[in-house]
């Protein structure tokens, strides 16, 4: 009689080994295939918003906007809330606004000189300490100069969390720690009476050699006194007047008396180094104003560095510090264990197979 027994095939056996190893590796502290999300760090977290209980505006506002006159003085307030779970301190300061390279409003640094709205704002206090969940209001005054151009002026009030928040990411091989300080901004827009001037000018188009992607820079200036939101197209033609690029342009806020080098990325067809191209800019802005600008630009040849520099970027330097085993990772040990069990199971399986064949041959004899 034959006895029934449970036989594990090599595939089943190896699958069990793989599952055991995978569970061990994923559960390793600080290692594994995935990096667990860091726990919520305790600390102060501030938010700011304009108040809306003053005669200037009885409805919620996302930023401060005033229609006023030269020489006027405006008193207003902003509300600060500590949404975190720890007591913290926040500081306040006023800055001028400008236009970011890719359009939209950005604010100068605290150390930068102030010549516009940032110089007109005075805050009632520069620092405020709040308990967790506590809110408070900070008053400020806007004093508009008597001798100032008409039109729109932009600035902002910045709230800086004085607590440095640390974010740490740890893997089996390394650990990275980053210190962050949050900055919150509330825009301040002042509209002054006078002639409305909408004047957008293009001053050049050039190829951006410093970018990792093919793009051109369109130099634009807002010489007027109003916020602009230009839109249109940029066409690039080769020497045979064939259109290689017909790209839509849609700029965000463009502040008056500012200039930018607006980046436009090439699509589908690459520009050839050493060749000259024609750029045609067509923009519509303001009250149906149109800007048409045509110029030539050339794509320069890439800067070829020394050969050894290129090789260093292609072949990383080897590290010989430490012995052989100190440079191994859990992956190396896991693969070694996997191969060892594979060889043992294969020897066991084929050994039994060969033994059975030998017994069958002896029985037949």
PDB file of C-alpha atoms in Angstrom, residues 38-281:
ATOM      1  CA  UNK A  38       5.834  61.097   8.428  1.00  0.00           C
ATOM      2  CA  UNK A  39       3.500  61.616  11.295  1.00  0.00           C
ATOM      3  CA  UNK A  40       1.856  64.986  11.620  1.00  0.00           C
ATOM      4  CA  UNK A  41       4.367  67.253  13.265  1.00  0.00           C
ATOM      5  CA  UNK A  42       3.072  69.161  16.214  1.00  0.00           C
ATOM      6  CA  UNK A  43       3.560  72.896  16.056  1.00  0.00           C
ATOM      7  CA  UNK A  44       1.904  76.218  15.307  1.00  0.00           C
ATOM      8  CA  UNK A  45       0.303  76.661  11.892  1.00  0.00           C
ATOM      9  CA  UNK A  46      -0.996  80.129  11.063  1.00  0.00           C
ATOM     10  CA  UNK A  47      -3.585  81.452   8.627  1.00  0.00           C
ATOM     11  CA  UNK A  48      -4.372  85.072   7.774  1.00  0.00           C
ATOM     12  CA  UNK A  49      -7.332  86.776   6.123  1.00  0.00           C
ATOM     13  CA  UNK A  50      -8.743  90.283   5.803  1.00  0.00           C
ATOM     14  CA  UNK A  51     -11.421  91.305   8.275  1.00  0.00           C
ATOM     15  CA  UNK A  52     -14.788  92.145   6.785  1.00  0.00           C
ATOM     16  CA  UNK A  53     -16.540  94.159   9.513  1.00  0.00           C
ATOM     17  CA  UNK A  54     -15.318  97.600   8.397  1.00  0.00           C
ATOM     18  CA  UNK A  55     -17.098 100.202   6.248  1.00  0.00           C
ATOM     19  CA  UNK A  56     -14.591  99.609   3.446  1.00  0.00           C
ATOM     20  CA  UNK A  57     -16.032  96.180   2.671  1.00  0.00           C
ATOM     21  CA  UNK A  58     -18.758  94.376   4.585  1.00  0.00           C
ATOM     22  CA  UNK A  59     -18.243  91.092   2.701  1.00  0.00           C
ATOM     23  CA  UNK A  60     -15.442  88.512   2.925  1.00  0.00           C
ATOM     24  CA  UNK A  61     -12.340  89.465   0.922  1.00  0.00           C
ATOM     25  CA  UNK A  62      -9.472  87.378  -0.360  1.00  0.00           C
ATOM     26  CA  UNK A  63      -7.173  90.414  -0.401  1.00  0.00           C
ATOM     27  CA  UNK A  64      -7.252  94.154   0.286  1.00  0.00           C
ATOM     28  CA  UNK A  65      -8.402  96.499  -2.478  1.00  0.00           C
ATOM     29  CA  UNK A  66      -8.969 100.222  -2.024  1.00  0.00           C
ATOM     30  CA  UNK A  67     -10.343 102.892  -4.354  1.00  0.00           C
ATOM     31  CA  UNK A  68      -8.854 106.045  -2.893  1.00  0.00           C
ATOM     32  CA  UNK A  69      -7.033 109.286  -3.706  1.00  0.00           C
ATOM     33  CA  UNK A  70      -3.491 110.656  -3.267  1.00  0.00           C
ATOM     34  CA  UNK A  71      -2.851 111.839   0.287  1.00  0.00           C
ATOM     35  CA  UNK A  72      -5.560 109.584   1.756  1.00  0.00           C
ATOM     36  CA  UNK A  73      -5.053 107.493   4.873  1.00  0.00           C
ATOM     37  CA  UNK A  74      -6.751 104.109   5.268  1.00  0.00           C
ATOM     38  CA  UNK A  75      -6.987 102.074   8.471  1.00  0.00           C
ATOM     39  CA  UNK A  76      -7.818  98.380   8.197  1.00  0.00           C
ATOM     40  CA  UNK A  77      -7.194  95.075   9.967  1.00  0.00           C
ATOM     41  CA  UNK A  78      -6.272  91.480   9.215  1.00  0.00           C
ATOM     42  CA  UNK A  79      -7.173  88.413  11.252  1.00  0.00           C
ATOM     43  CA  UNK A  80      -4.527  85.889  12.314  1.00  0.00           C
ATOM     44  CA  UNK A  81      -5.383  82.379  13.553  1.00  0.00           C
ATOM     45  CA  UNK A  82      -3.139  79.703  15.004  1.00  0.00           C
ATOM     46  CA  UNK A  83      -4.642  76.534  13.514  1.00  0.00           C
ATOM     47  CA  UNK A  84      -1.911  74.344  15.008  1.00  0.00           C
ATOM     48  CA  UNK A  85      -1.771  72.536  18.331  1.00  0.00           C
ATOM     49  CA  UNK A  86       1.141  74.433  19.919  1.00  0.00           C
ATOM     50  CA  UNK A  87       1.657  78.054  20.958  1.00  0.00           C
ATOM     51  CA  UNK A  88       3.662  80.017  18.363  1.00  0.00           C
ATOM     52  CA  UNK A  89       4.800  83.439  17.186  1.00  0.00           C
ATOM     53  CA  UNK A  90       4.307  85.068  13.792  1.00  0.00           C
ATOM     54  CA  UNK A  91       5.935  88.253  12.457  1.00  0.00           C
ATOM     55  CA  UNK A  92       4.510  90.798   9.992  1.00  0.00           C
ATOM     56  CA  UNK A  93       6.028  93.112   7.402  1.00  0.00           C
ATOM     57  CA  UNK A  94       4.973  94.933   4.237  1.00  0.00           C
ATOM     58  CA  UNK A  95       6.563  94.524   0.778  1.00  0.00           C
ATOM     59  CA  UNK A  96       6.132  95.722  -2.786  1.00  0.00           C
ATOM     60  CA  UNK A  97       4.632  93.484  -5.451  1.00  0.00           C
ATOM     61  CA  UNK A  98       6.018  92.710  -8.895  1.00  0.00           C
ATOM     62  CA  UNK A  99       5.358  90.342 -11.808  1.00  0.00           C
ATOM     63  CA  UNK A 100       6.796  86.811 -11.766  1.00  0.00           C
ATOM     64  CA  UNK A 101       8.749  85.594 -14.801  1.00  0.00           C
ATOM     65  CA  UNK A 102       5.887  83.399 -15.978  1.00  0.00           C
ATOM     66  CA  UNK A 103       3.365  86.173 -15.066  1.00  0.00           C
ATOM     67  CA  UNK A 104       1.245  86.427 -11.948  1.00  0.00           C
ATOM     68  CA  UNK A 105       1.890  88.439  -8.798  1.00  0.00           C
ATOM     69  CA  UNK A 106       4.920  87.808  -6.618  1.00  0.00           C
ATOM     70  CA  UNK A 107       6.303  89.742  -3.653  1.00  0.00           C
ATOM     71  CA  UNK A 108       9.757  91.068  -2.890  1.00  0.00           C
ATOM     72  CA  UNK A 109      11.814  89.865   0.059  1.00  0.00           C
ATOM     73  CA  UNK A 110      11.771  91.561   3.426  1.00  0.00           C
ATOM     74  CA  UNK A 111      15.266  92.972   2.862  1.00  0.00           C
ATOM     75  CA  UNK A 112      14.451  94.504  -0.552  1.00  0.00           C
ATOM     76  CA  UNK A 113      13.968  98.256  -0.828  1.00  0.00           C
ATOM     77  CA  UNK A 114      10.351  99.454  -0.878  1.00  0.00           C
ATOM     78  CA  UNK A 115       9.251 102.159  -3.317  1.00  0.00           C
ATOM     79  CA  UNK A 116       5.507 101.572  -3.740  1.00  0.00           C
ATOM     80  CA  UNK A 117       2.690 100.145  -1.602  1.00  0.00           C
ATOM     81  CA  UNK A 118       5.138  98.345   0.677  1.00  0.00           C
ATOM     82  CA  UNK A 119       6.467 101.734   1.780  1.00  0.00           C
ATOM     83  CA  UNK A 120       2.953 103.094   2.350  1.00  0.00           C
ATOM     84  CA  UNK A 121       1.903 100.427   4.883  1.00  0.00           C
ATOM     85  CA  UNK A 122       2.656 100.671   8.588  1.00  0.00           C
ATOM     86  CA  UNK A 123       1.640  97.819  10.902  1.00  0.00           C
ATOM     87  CA  UNK A 124       0.486  98.297  14.497  1.00  0.00           C
ATOM     88  CA  UNK A 125       2.692  95.387  15.603  1.00  0.00           C
ATOM     89  CA  UNK A 126       5.500  93.395  14.052  1.00  0.00           C
ATOM     90  CA  UNK A 127       5.063  90.172  16.066  1.00  0.00           C
ATOM     91  CA  UNK A 128       2.161  88.298  17.597  1.00  0.00           C
ATOM     92  CA  UNK A 129       2.121  85.206  19.848  1.00  0.00           C
ATOM     93  CA  UNK A 130      -0.992  83.022  19.841  1.00  0.00           C
ATOM     94  CA  UNK A 131      -2.006  79.895  21.686  1.00  0.00           C
ATOM     95  CA  UNK A 132      -3.300  76.899  19.755  1.00  0.00           C
ATOM     96  CA  UNK A 133      -6.713  77.717  18.274  1.00  0.00           C
ATOM     97  CA  UNK A 134      -6.479  81.397  19.233  1.00  0.00           C
ATOM     98  CA  UNK A 135      -7.234  84.271  16.817  1.00  0.00           C
ATOM     99  CA  UNK A 136      -6.384  87.960  16.934  1.00  0.00           C
ATOM    100  CA  UNK A 137      -6.560  91.038  14.731  1.00  0.00           C
ATOM    101  CA  UNK A 138      -3.675  93.235  13.612  1.00  0.00           C
ATOM    102  CA  UNK A 139      -4.363  96.810  12.529  1.00  0.00           C
ATOM    103  CA  UNK A 140      -2.417  98.604   9.815  1.00  0.00           C
ATOM    104  CA  UNK A 141      -2.454 101.980   8.109  1.00  0.00           C
ATOM    105  CA  UNK A 142      -2.031 102.766   4.414  1.00  0.00           C
ATOM    106  CA  UNK A 143      -0.809 106.321   3.817  1.00  0.00           C
ATOM    107  CA  UNK A 144      -0.940 107.227   0.122  1.00  0.00           C
ATOM    108  CA  UNK A 145       1.616 109.889  -0.927  1.00  0.00           C
ATOM    109  CA  UNK A 146       0.311 113.128  -2.371  1.00  0.00           C
ATOM    110  CA  UNK A 147       2.651 113.024  -5.367  1.00  0.00           C
ATOM    111  CA  UNK A 148       2.050 109.619  -6.936  1.00  0.00           C
ATOM    112  CA  UNK A 149       1.148 108.431 -10.422  1.00  0.00           C
ATOM    113  CA  UNK A 150      -2.504 107.538 -11.153  1.00  0.00           C
ATOM    114  CA  UNK A 151      -3.672 104.007 -11.799  1.00  0.00           C
ATOM    115  CA  UNK A 152      -3.103 100.770  -9.930  1.00  0.00           C
ATOM    116  CA  UNK A 153      -0.407 100.000  -7.345  1.00  0.00           C
ATOM    117  CA  UNK A 154       0.348  96.634  -5.754  1.00  0.00           C
ATOM    118  CA  UNK A 155       1.961  95.424  -2.557  1.00  0.00           C
ATOM    119  CA  UNK A 156       1.431  92.900   0.177  1.00  0.00           C
ATOM    120  CA  UNK A 157       1.509  92.076   3.871  1.00  0.00           C
ATOM    121  CA  UNK A 158       3.589  89.018   4.760  1.00  0.00           C
ATOM    122  CA  UNK A 159       3.104  86.856   7.838  1.00  0.00           C
ATOM    123  CA  UNK A 160       6.137  84.707   8.684  1.00  0.00           C
ATOM    124  CA  UNK A 161       5.888  81.788  11.078  1.00  0.00           C
ATOM    125  CA  UNK A 162       8.960  82.089  13.309  1.00  0.00           C
ATOM    126  CA  UNK A 163       8.891  78.378  14.138  1.00  0.00           C
ATOM    127  CA  UNK A 164      11.100  76.206  11.948  1.00  0.00           C
ATOM    128  CA  UNK A 165       9.199  73.075  10.953  1.00  0.00           C
ATOM    129  CA  UNK A 166      11.372  70.028  10.329  1.00  0.00           C
ATOM    130  CA  UNK A 167      10.555  67.346   7.791  1.00  0.00           C
ATOM    131  CA  UNK A 168      12.629  64.191   7.928  1.00  0.00           C
ATOM    132  CA  UNK A 169      12.718  61.362   5.411  1.00  0.00           C
ATOM    133  CA  UNK A 170      14.613  58.195   6.353  1.00  0.00           C
ATOM    134  CA  UNK A 171      15.434  55.163   4.238  1.00  0.00           C
ATOM    135  CA  UNK A 172      17.723  52.200   4.810  1.00  0.00           C
ATOM    136  CA  UNK A 173      20.566  54.013   3.034  1.00  0.00           C
ATOM    137  CA  UNK A 174      20.281  57.647   4.088  1.00  0.00           C
ATOM    138  CA  UNK A 175      18.400  60.265   6.035  1.00  0.00           C
ATOM    139  CA  UNK A 176      17.389  63.752   4.890  1.00  0.00           C
ATOM    140  CA  UNK A 177      16.179  66.520   7.196  1.00  0.00           C
ATOM    141  CA  UNK A 178      14.773  69.825   5.896  1.00  0.00           C
ATOM    142  CA  UNK A 179      13.894  72.905   7.928  1.00  0.00           C
ATOM    143  CA  UNK A 180      10.960  74.972   6.636  1.00  0.00           C
ATOM    144  CA  UNK A 181       9.497  78.345   7.582  1.00  0.00           C
ATOM    145  CA  UNK A 182       6.109  79.247   6.165  1.00  0.00           C
ATOM    146  CA  UNK A 183       5.314  82.647   4.633  1.00  0.00           C
ATOM    147  CA  UNK A 184       1.740  83.809   4.093  1.00  0.00           C
ATOM    148  CA  UNK A 185       0.866  86.812   1.921  1.00  0.00           C
ATOM    149  CA  UNK A 186      -2.152  89.072   1.584  1.00  0.00           C
ATOM    150  CA  UNK A 187      -2.199  91.291  -1.489  1.00  0.00           C
ATOM    151  CA  UNK A 188      -2.923  95.013  -1.254  1.00  0.00           C
ATOM    152  CA  UNK A 189      -4.190  96.727  -4.431  1.00  0.00           C
ATOM    153  CA  UNK A 190      -4.705 100.490  -4.513  1.00  0.00           C
ATOM    154  CA  UNK A 191      -6.612 102.195  -7.337  1.00  0.00           C
ATOM    155  CA  UNK A 192      -5.938 105.915  -7.800  1.00  0.00           C
ATOM    156  CA  UNK A 193      -7.917 108.215 -10.100  1.00  0.00           C
ATOM    157  CA  UNK A 194      -6.511 109.649 -13.318  1.00  0.00           C
ATOM    158  CA  UNK A 195      -6.018 108.813 -16.995  1.00  0.00           C
ATOM    159  CA  UNK A 196      -6.060 105.080 -17.755  1.00  0.00           C
ATOM    160  CA  UNK A 197      -2.930 104.011 -19.643  1.00  0.00           C
ATOM    161  CA  UNK A 198      -2.741 100.497 -21.128  1.00  0.00           C
ATOM    162  CA  UNK A 199       0.595 100.050 -22.861  1.00  0.00           C
ATOM    163  CA  UNK A 200       2.255  96.673 -23.439  1.00  0.00           C
ATOM    164  CA  UNK A 201       5.513  96.469 -25.359  1.00  0.00           C
ATOM    165  CA  UNK A 202       7.663  93.571 -26.623  1.00  0.00           C
ATOM    166  CA  UNK A 203      11.388  94.275 -26.705  1.00  0.00           C
ATOM    167  CA  UNK A 204      12.914  90.996 -27.876  1.00  0.00           C
ATOM    168  CA  UNK A 205      12.794  87.228 -28.281  1.00  0.00           C
ATOM    169  CA  UNK A 206      15.786  85.052 -27.436  1.00  0.00           C
ATOM    170  CA  UNK A 207      16.616  81.374 -27.069  1.00  0.00           C
ATOM    171  CA  UNK A 208      17.072  80.277 -23.439  1.00  0.00           C
ATOM    172  CA  UNK A 209      20.394  78.421 -23.359  1.00  0.00           C
ATOM    173  CA  UNK A 210      20.212  77.972 -19.598  1.00  0.00           C
ATOM    174  CA  UNK A 211      17.093  75.813 -19.663  1.00  0.00           C
ATOM    175  CA  UNK A 212      17.087  72.011 -19.719  1.00  0.00           C
ATOM    176  CA  UNK A 213      14.237  72.179 -22.228  1.00  0.00           C
ATOM    177  CA  UNK A 214      13.904  74.006 -25.510  1.00  0.00           C
ATOM    178  CA  UNK A 215      12.232  77.326 -24.861  1.00  0.00           C
ATOM    179  CA  UNK A 216      12.411  80.958 -25.909  1.00  0.00           C
ATOM    180  CA  UNK A 217      12.089  84.065 -23.751  1.00  0.00           C
ATOM    181  CA  UNK A 218       9.718  86.807 -24.846  1.00  0.00           C
ATOM    182  CA  UNK A 219      10.729  90.140 -23.300  1.00  0.00           C
ATOM    183  CA  UNK A 220       7.639  92.162 -22.350  1.00  0.00           C
ATOM    184  CA  UNK A 221       7.104  95.481 -20.566  1.00  0.00           C
ATOM    185  CA  UNK A 222       3.941  96.909 -19.033  1.00  0.00           C
ATOM    186  CA  UNK A 223       4.557 100.629 -19.420  1.00  0.00           C
ATOM    187  CA  UNK A 224       1.024 101.606 -18.448  1.00  0.00           C
ATOM    188  CA  UNK A 225      -0.680 102.079 -15.099  1.00  0.00           C
ATOM    189  CA  UNK A 226      -3.165  99.167 -15.158  1.00  0.00           C
ATOM    190  CA  UNK A 227      -3.046  95.445 -14.461  1.00  0.00           C
ATOM    191  CA  UNK A 228      -2.988  93.533 -17.748  1.00  0.00           C
ATOM    192  CA  UNK A 229      -3.910  89.960 -18.692  1.00  0.00           C
ATOM    193  CA  UNK A 230      -2.506  89.488 -22.207  1.00  0.00           C
ATOM    194  CA  UNK A 231      -3.374  86.506 -24.414  1.00  0.00           C
ATOM    195  CA  UNK A 232      -2.485  85.563 -27.978  1.00  0.00           C
ATOM    196  CA  UNK A 233       0.039  83.470 -29.899  1.00  0.00           C
ATOM    197  CA  UNK A 234       3.727  83.043 -30.604  1.00  0.00           C
ATOM    198  CA  UNK A 235       4.657  81.787 -34.061  1.00  0.00           C
ATOM    199  CA  UNK A 236       8.157  80.632 -35.009  1.00  0.00           C
ATOM    200  CA  UNK A 237       9.098  80.369 -38.685  1.00  0.00           C
ATOM    201  CA  UNK A 238      12.183  78.835 -40.280  1.00  0.00           C
ATOM    202  CA  UNK A 239      14.293  80.466 -42.995  1.00  0.00           C
ATOM    203  CA  UNK A 240      11.824  79.270 -45.649  1.00  0.00           C
ATOM    204  CA  UNK A 241       8.931  80.993 -43.840  1.00  0.00           C
ATOM    205  CA  UNK A 242       7.417  77.676 -42.819  1.00  0.00           C
ATOM    206  CA  UNK A 243       5.586  77.750 -39.478  1.00  0.00           C
ATOM    207  CA  UNK A 244       7.305  75.393 -37.038  1.00  0.00           C
ATOM    208  CA  UNK A 245       5.571  76.543 -33.851  1.00  0.00           C
ATOM    209  CA  UNK A 246       2.146  78.107 -33.344  1.00  0.00           C
ATOM    210  CA  UNK A 247       1.851  78.358 -29.574  1.00  0.00           C
ATOM    211  CA  UNK A 248      -0.991  79.880 -27.542  1.00  0.00           C
ATOM    212  CA  UNK A 249      -0.080  82.499 -24.929  1.00  0.00           C
ATOM    213  CA  UNK A 250      -2.198  83.234 -21.876  1.00  0.00           C
ATOM    214  CA  UNK A 251      -0.538  85.395 -19.250  1.00  0.00           C
ATOM    215  CA  UNK A 252      -1.783  85.929 -15.732  1.00  0.00           C
ATOM    216  CA  UNK A 253      -1.578  89.242 -13.855  1.00  0.00           C
ATOM    217  CA  UNK A 254       0.969  91.636 -15.367  1.00  0.00           C
ATOM    218  CA  UNK A 255       1.561  94.519 -12.947  1.00  0.00           C
ATOM    219  CA  UNK A 256       2.104  98.081 -14.255  1.00  0.00           C
ATOM    220  CA  UNK A 257       5.650  99.434 -14.545  1.00  0.00           C
ATOM    221  CA  UNK A 258       7.183  95.921 -14.525  1.00  0.00           C
ATOM    222  CA  UNK A 259       8.953  93.819 -17.156  1.00  0.00           C
ATOM    223  CA  UNK A 260       9.463  90.066 -17.576  1.00  0.00           C
ATOM    224  CA  UNK A 261      11.159  87.538 -19.859  1.00  0.00           C
ATOM    225  CA  UNK A 262       8.196  85.247 -20.422  1.00  0.00           C
ATOM    226  CA  UNK A 263       9.192  81.594 -21.103  1.00  0.00           C
ATOM    227  CA  UNK A 264       7.517  79.711 -23.955  1.00  0.00           C
ATOM    228  CA  UNK A 265       8.327  76.013 -24.420  1.00  0.00           C
ATOM    229  CA  UNK A 266       8.715  74.432 -27.846  1.00  0.00           C
ATOM    230  CA  UNK A 267       6.270  71.674 -28.779  1.00  0.00           C
ATOM    231  CA  UNK A 268       6.765  68.590 -31.008  1.00  0.00           C
ATOM    232  CA  UNK A 269       9.305  70.123 -33.417  1.00  0.00           C
ATOM    233  CA  UNK A 270      12.754  70.918 -32.033  1.00  0.00           C
ATOM    234  CA  UNK A 271      14.743  73.966 -33.112  1.00  0.00           C
ATOM    235  CA  UNK A 272      18.131  73.314 -34.722  1.00  0.00           C
ATOM    236  CA  UNK A 273      21.316  74.697 -33.175  1.00  0.00           C
ATOM    237  CA  UNK A 274      23.048  77.323 -35.283  1.00  0.00           C
ATOM    238  CA  UNK A 275      19.975  78.300 -37.289  1.00  0.00           C
ATOM    239  CA  UNK A 276      18.089  81.596 -37.310  1.00  0.00           C
ATOM    240  CA  UNK A 277      14.344  81.794 -36.854  1.00  0.00           C
ATOM    241  CA  UNK A 278      11.616  84.410 -37.088  1.00  0.00           C
ATOM    242  CA  UNK A 279       9.446  85.010 -34.029  1.00  0.00           C
ATOM    243  CA  UNK A 280       6.017  86.633 -34.420  1.00  0.00           C
ATOM    244  CA  UNK A 281       4.251  87.736 -31.223  1.00  0.00           C
TER     245      UNK A 281
END
